[in-house]
Amino acid sequence: MLAVCGGKGGCGKTTTTLGLLRELARQGPVLAVDADRDMPDLAPLAGVPLAPTLGDLDDGTGIRDLARPLPDRPTGAVVPAAPGDDREDLRRVLRRAAASGGPTLVDCPAGAGPAAVTPVRVADRALVVTTTAPPSLRDAAKTASLARAVGTPVAGAVLTGADEVHDGIRRLLGTRVTPVPRALDPVAAPEVRRARRRLVDRLW
């Protein structure tokens, strides 16, 4: 399980999650879970129904029963978040997702509160997403430190809206950083897809 995380909202976590989902789905079944209850944007961005959600998981339901396949790539599927609904035990839900077989991505909430820490703690690895803006970079460094503090290795970082990565950013984040260029279509543009394929090759 890979937690796609970052300290700032709007840094590109959801777009990165969807891009990785689409690239990995070329290789076989892959699941993306939206754990961001405050801004549950993964399902609408992916073009899948907003229900059922994580809140519908019970003992008689498998996590993949809730997953909605991508319209044009059904080997990739999304489990929508339950907006404003904290009834489900997120840690239990994510562990069930991880045990379902195949790669699992988690679109994490922004910040460093309990809702953001839980998916990072459960995941096997963390991928930190940031823009080039100094506040976003500082928050990304805090997110990377948080992941390491809870025992989750940082597998890498994504620098959105960038064509290159300066050494200072690598030192700040303490991991390998993949630049993803700015594009009108941040999911399907050829230059963005090439960058995400490089990221997939590094992570898997």
CSV table of C-alpha atoms in Angstrom, one decimal:
chain,number,residue,atom,x,y,z
A,1,MET,CA,0.0,0.0,0.0
A,2,LEU,CA,1.3,3.4,-1.0
A,3,ALA,CA,0.1,6.5,0.8
A,4,VAL,CA,0.1,9.5,-1.5
A,5,CYS,CA,0.5,12.4,0.9
A,6,GLY,CA,1.4,16.0,1.3
A,7,GLY,CA,1.1,18.9,3.8
A,8,LYS,CA,-0.8,21.3,1.6
A,9,GLY,CA,-4.1,21.0,-0.1
A,10,GLY,CA,-3.9,21.6,-3.8
A,11,CYS,CA,-0.4,20.3,-4.1
A,12,GLY,CA,-1.5,17.6,-6.5
A,13,LYS,CA,-2.1,14.5,-4.3
A,14,THR,CA,-5.3,13.5,-6.0
A,15,THR,CA,-4.1,14.1,-9.5
A,16,THR,CA,-1.0,12.1,-8.7
A,17,THR,CA,-3.0,9.3,-7.3
A,18,LEU,CA,-5.2,9.1,-10.3
A,19,GLY,CA,-2.3,9.3,-12.7
A,20,LEU,CA,-0.5,6.4,-10.9
A,21,LEU,CA,-3.8,4.4,-10.9
A,22,ARG,CA,-4.1,4.8,-14.6
A,23,GLU,CA,-0.5,3.8,-15.3
A,24,LEU,CA,-0.6,0.8,-13.0
A,25,ALA,CA,-3.9,-0.3,-14.4
A,26,ARG,CA,-2.0,-1.0,-17.7
A,27,GLN,CA,-0.2,-3.8,-15.9
A,28,GLY,CA,-3.1,-5.3,-14.0
A,29,PRO,CA,-5.7,-4.8,-11.2
A,30,VAL,CA,-5.0,-1.8,-8.9
A,31,LEU,CA,-7.1,-0.1,-6.3
A,32,ALA,CA,-7.2,3.6,-5.2
A,33,VAL,CA,-8.9,4.5,-1.9
A,34,ASP,CA,-9.9,8.1,-1.2
A,35,ALA,CA,-9.2,8.7,2.5
A,36,ASP,CA,-9.8,12.4,2.3
A,37,ARG,CA,-13.2,12.9,3.9
A,38,ASP,CA,-13.0,16.7,3.9
A,39,MET,CA,-12.2,17.0,0.1
A,40,PRO,CA,-13.2,13.7,-1.5
A,41,ASP,CA,-12.2,14.6,-5.0
A,42,LEU,CA,-10.8,11.3,-6.4
A,43,ALA,CA,-14.1,9.8,-7.6
A,44,PRO,CA,-15.2,13.0,-9.5
A,45,LEU,CA,-11.8,13.5,-11.0
A,46,ALA,CA,-11.7,9.8,-12.1
A,47,GLY,CA,-15.2,10.1,-13.6
A,48,VAL,CA,-16.7,7.3,-11.4
A,49,PRO,CA,-19.9,7.3,-9.3
A,50,LEU,CA,-19.7,8.9,-5.9
A,51,ALA,CA,-21.3,5.9,-4.2
A,52,PRO,CA,-21.0,3.4,-2.6
A,53,THR,CA,-18.3,4.9,-0.3
A,54,LEU,CA,-16.0,3.7,2.5
A,55,GLY,CA,-18.9,4.3,4.8
A,56,ASP,CA,-20.8,1.4,3.2
A,57,LEU,CA,-18.2,-1.1,4.2
A,58,ASP,CA,-19.5,-3.7,6.7
A,59,ASP,CA,-18.6,-7.3,7.6
A,60,GLY,CA,-20.6,-8.7,4.7
A,61,THR,CA,-19.0,-6.4,2.1
A,62,GLY,CA,-15.6,-6.7,0.5
A,63,ILE,CA,-13.6,-3.6,-0.2
A,64,ARG,CA,-13.6,-4.4,-3.9
A,65,ASP,CA,-17.4,-4.6,-3.8
A,66,LEU,CA,-17.3,-0.8,-3.2
A,67,ALA,CA,-14.7,-0.1,-5.9
A,68,ARG,CA,-15.9,1.7,-9.1
A,69,PRO,CA,-13.9,0.9,-12.2
A,70,LEU,CA,-12.4,3.6,-14.4
A,71,PRO,CA,-14.6,4.1,-17.4
A,72,ASP,CA,-11.9,3.5,-19.9
A,73,ARG,CA,-9.5,1.3,-17.9
A,74,PRO,CA,-11.6,-1.1,-15.7
A,75,THR,CA,-8.5,-2.8,-14.2
A,76,GLY,CA,-8.1,0.4,-12.2
A,77,ALA,CA,-10.8,1.1,-9.6
A,78,VAL,CA,-11.6,3.8,-7.1
A,79,VAL,CA,-13.2,3.5,-3.6
A,80,PRO,CA,-14.8,6.9,-2.9
A,81,ALA,CA,-14.5,8.6,0.4
A,82,ALA,CA,-17.5,9.2,2.7
A,83,PRO,CA,-17.6,13.0,3.0
A,84,GLY,CA,-18.1,14.2,6.5
A,85,ASP,CA,-18.6,10.7,7.8
A,86,ASP,CA,-16.2,9.4,10.4
A,87,ARG,CA,-18.2,6.3,11.4
A,88,GLU,CA,-15.9,3.9,9.6
A,89,ASP,CA,-12.7,2.8,11.3
A,90,LEU,CA,-10.3,4.1,8.7
A,91,ARG,CA,-7.4,1.9,9.9
A,92,ARG,CA,-9.5,-1.2,9.6
A,93,VAL,CA,-10.8,-0.2,6.2
A,94,LEU,CA,-7.3,0.4,4.8
A,95,ARG,CA,-6.0,-2.8,6.2
A,96,ARG,CA,-8.8,-4.7,4.4
A,97,ALA,CA,-7.9,-2.8,1.2
A,98,ALA,CA,-4.3,-3.8,1.6
A,99,ALA,CA,-5.2,-7.4,2.0
A,100,SER,CA,-7.4,-7.4,-1.1
A,101,GLY,CA,-4.6,-8.2,-3.5
A,102,GLY,CA,-2.8,-6.1,-6.0
A,103,PRO,CA,-1.3,-2.6,-5.5
A,104,THR,CA,-3.3,-0.2,-3.4
A,105,LEU,CA,-3.0,3.6,-3.5
A,106,VAL,CA,-4.4,5.9,-0.8
A,107,ASP,CA,-5.2,9.5,-1.5
A,108,CYS,CA,-4.5,11.0,1.9
A,109,PRO,CA,-5.9,14.2,3.5
A,110,ALA,CA,-3.6,17.2,3.7
A,111,GLY,CA,-2.0,18.2,6.9
A,112,ALA,CA,-0.6,16.3,9.9
A,113,GLY,CA,-3.7,15.6,12.0
A,114,PRO,CA,-5.0,12.2,12.9
A,115,ALA,CA,-7.0,11.8,9.7
A,116,ALA,CA,-3.8,12.3,7.7
A,117,VAL,CA,-1.5,10.3,9.9
A,118,THR,CA,-3.7,7.1,9.9
A,119,PRO,CA,-3.3,6.2,6.3
A,120,VAL,CA,0.4,7.0,6.4
A,121,ARG,CA,0.9,4.7,9.4
A,122,VAL,CA,-1.0,1.8,7.8
A,123,ALA,CA,0.7,2.1,4.4
A,124,ASP,CA,3.9,0.2,3.5
A,125,ARG,CA,5.4,3.2,1.9
A,126,ALA,CA,4.7,6.9,1.5
A,127,LEU,CA,4.9,9.1,-1.6
A,128,VAL,CA,5.2,12.8,-0.8
A,129,VAL,CA,3.7,15.3,-3.2
A,130,THR,CA,4.6,19.0,-3.3
A,131,THR,CA,4.6,22.1,-5.6
A,132,THR,CA,7.6,24.3,-6.0
A,133,ALA,CA,6.2,26.9,-3.7
A,134,PRO,CA,8.3,27.3,-0.5
A,135,PRO,CA,5.4,26.8,1.9
A,136,SER,CA,4.4,23.6,0.1
A,137,LEU,CA,8.0,22.4,0.2
A,138,ARG,CA,8.3,23.1,3.9
A,139,ASP,CA,5.1,21.2,4.6
A,140,ALA,CA,6.2,18.3,2.4
A,141,ALA,CA,9.4,18.0,4.4
A,142,LYS,CA,7.3,17.9,7.6
A,143,THR,CA,5.1,15.2,6.0
A,144,ALA,CA,8.2,13.1,5.1
A,145,SER,CA,9.5,13.5,8.6
A,146,LEU,CA,6.0,12.4,10.0
A,147,ALA,CA,6.0,9.3,7.8
A,148,ARG,CA,9.5,8.3,9.0
A,149,ALA,CA,8.4,9.0,12.6
A,150,VAL,CA,5.6,6.5,12.4
A,151,GLY,CA,7.8,3.9,10.8
A,152,THR,CA,6.7,4.3,7.1
A,153,PRO,CA,9.5,4.5,4.6
A,154,VAL,CA,9.4,7.5,2.2
A,155,ALA,CA,9.6,5.8,-1.3
A,156,GLY,CA,10.0,9.1,-3.1
A,157,ALA,CA,8.5,12.5,-3.8
A,158,VAL,CA,6.7,14.2,-6.7
A,159,LEU,CA,7.4,17.8,-7.6
A,160,THR,CA,4.4,19.1,-9.5
A,161,GLY,CA,4.6,21.9,-12.0
A,162,ALA,CA,8.3,21.4,-12.5
A,163,ASP,CA,10.7,20.3,-15.3
A,164,GLU,CA,13.7,19.7,-13.1
A,165,VAL,CA,14.6,19.2,-9.5
A,166,HIS,CA,17.3,21.2,-7.7
A,167,ASP,CA,19.6,19.5,-5.3
A,168,GLY,CA,18.4,21.7,-2.4
A,169,ILE,CA,14.9,20.2,-2.8
A,170,ARG,CA,16.3,16.6,-2.8
A,171,ARG,CA,18.2,17.4,0.4
A,172,LEU,CA,15.2,19.0,2.0
A,173,LEU,CA,12.9,16.0,1.3
A,174,GLY,CA,15.6,13.4,1.9
A,175,THR,CA,14.4,11.2,-1.0
A,176,ARG,CA,14.4,10.8,-4.7
A,177,VAL,CA,12.2,13.4,-6.4
A,178,THR,CA,10.4,13.0,-9.7
A,179,PRO,CA,9.4,16.3,-11.5
A,180,VAL,CA,6.0,16.4,-13.2
A,181,PRO,CA,5.7,19.2,-15.7
A,182,ARG,CA,2.8,21.7,-15.7
A,183,ALA,CA,0.2,20.8,-18.4
A,184,LEU,CA,-3.3,21.9,-19.4
A,185,ASP,CA,-4.4,18.3,-18.7
A,186,PRO,CA,-2.6,17.3,-15.5
A,187,VAL,CA,-3.7,13.6,-15.9
A,188,ALA,CA,-3.5,12.7,-19.6
A,189,ALA,CA,-1.0,15.1,-21.2
A,190,PRO,CA,1.8,13.1,-22.9
A,191,GLU,CA,4.6,14.9,-21.0
A,192,VAL,CA,2.8,14.2,-17.7
A,193,ARG,CA,2.2,10.6,-18.5
A,194,ARG,CA,5.9,10.1,-19.4
A,195,ALA,CA,6.9,11.5,-16.0
A,196,ARG,CA,4.4,9.2,-14.2
A,197,ARG,CA,5.6,6.2,-16.1
A,198,ARG,CA,9.1,7.0,-14.8
A,199,LEU,CA,7.7,7.2,-11.3
A,200,VAL,CA,5.9,3.9,-11.7
A,201,ASP,CA,9.1,2.3,-12.9
A,202,ARG,CA,11.0,3.6,-9.8
A,203,LEU,CA,8.3,2.6,-7.3
A,204,TRP,CA,7.3,-0.8,-8.8
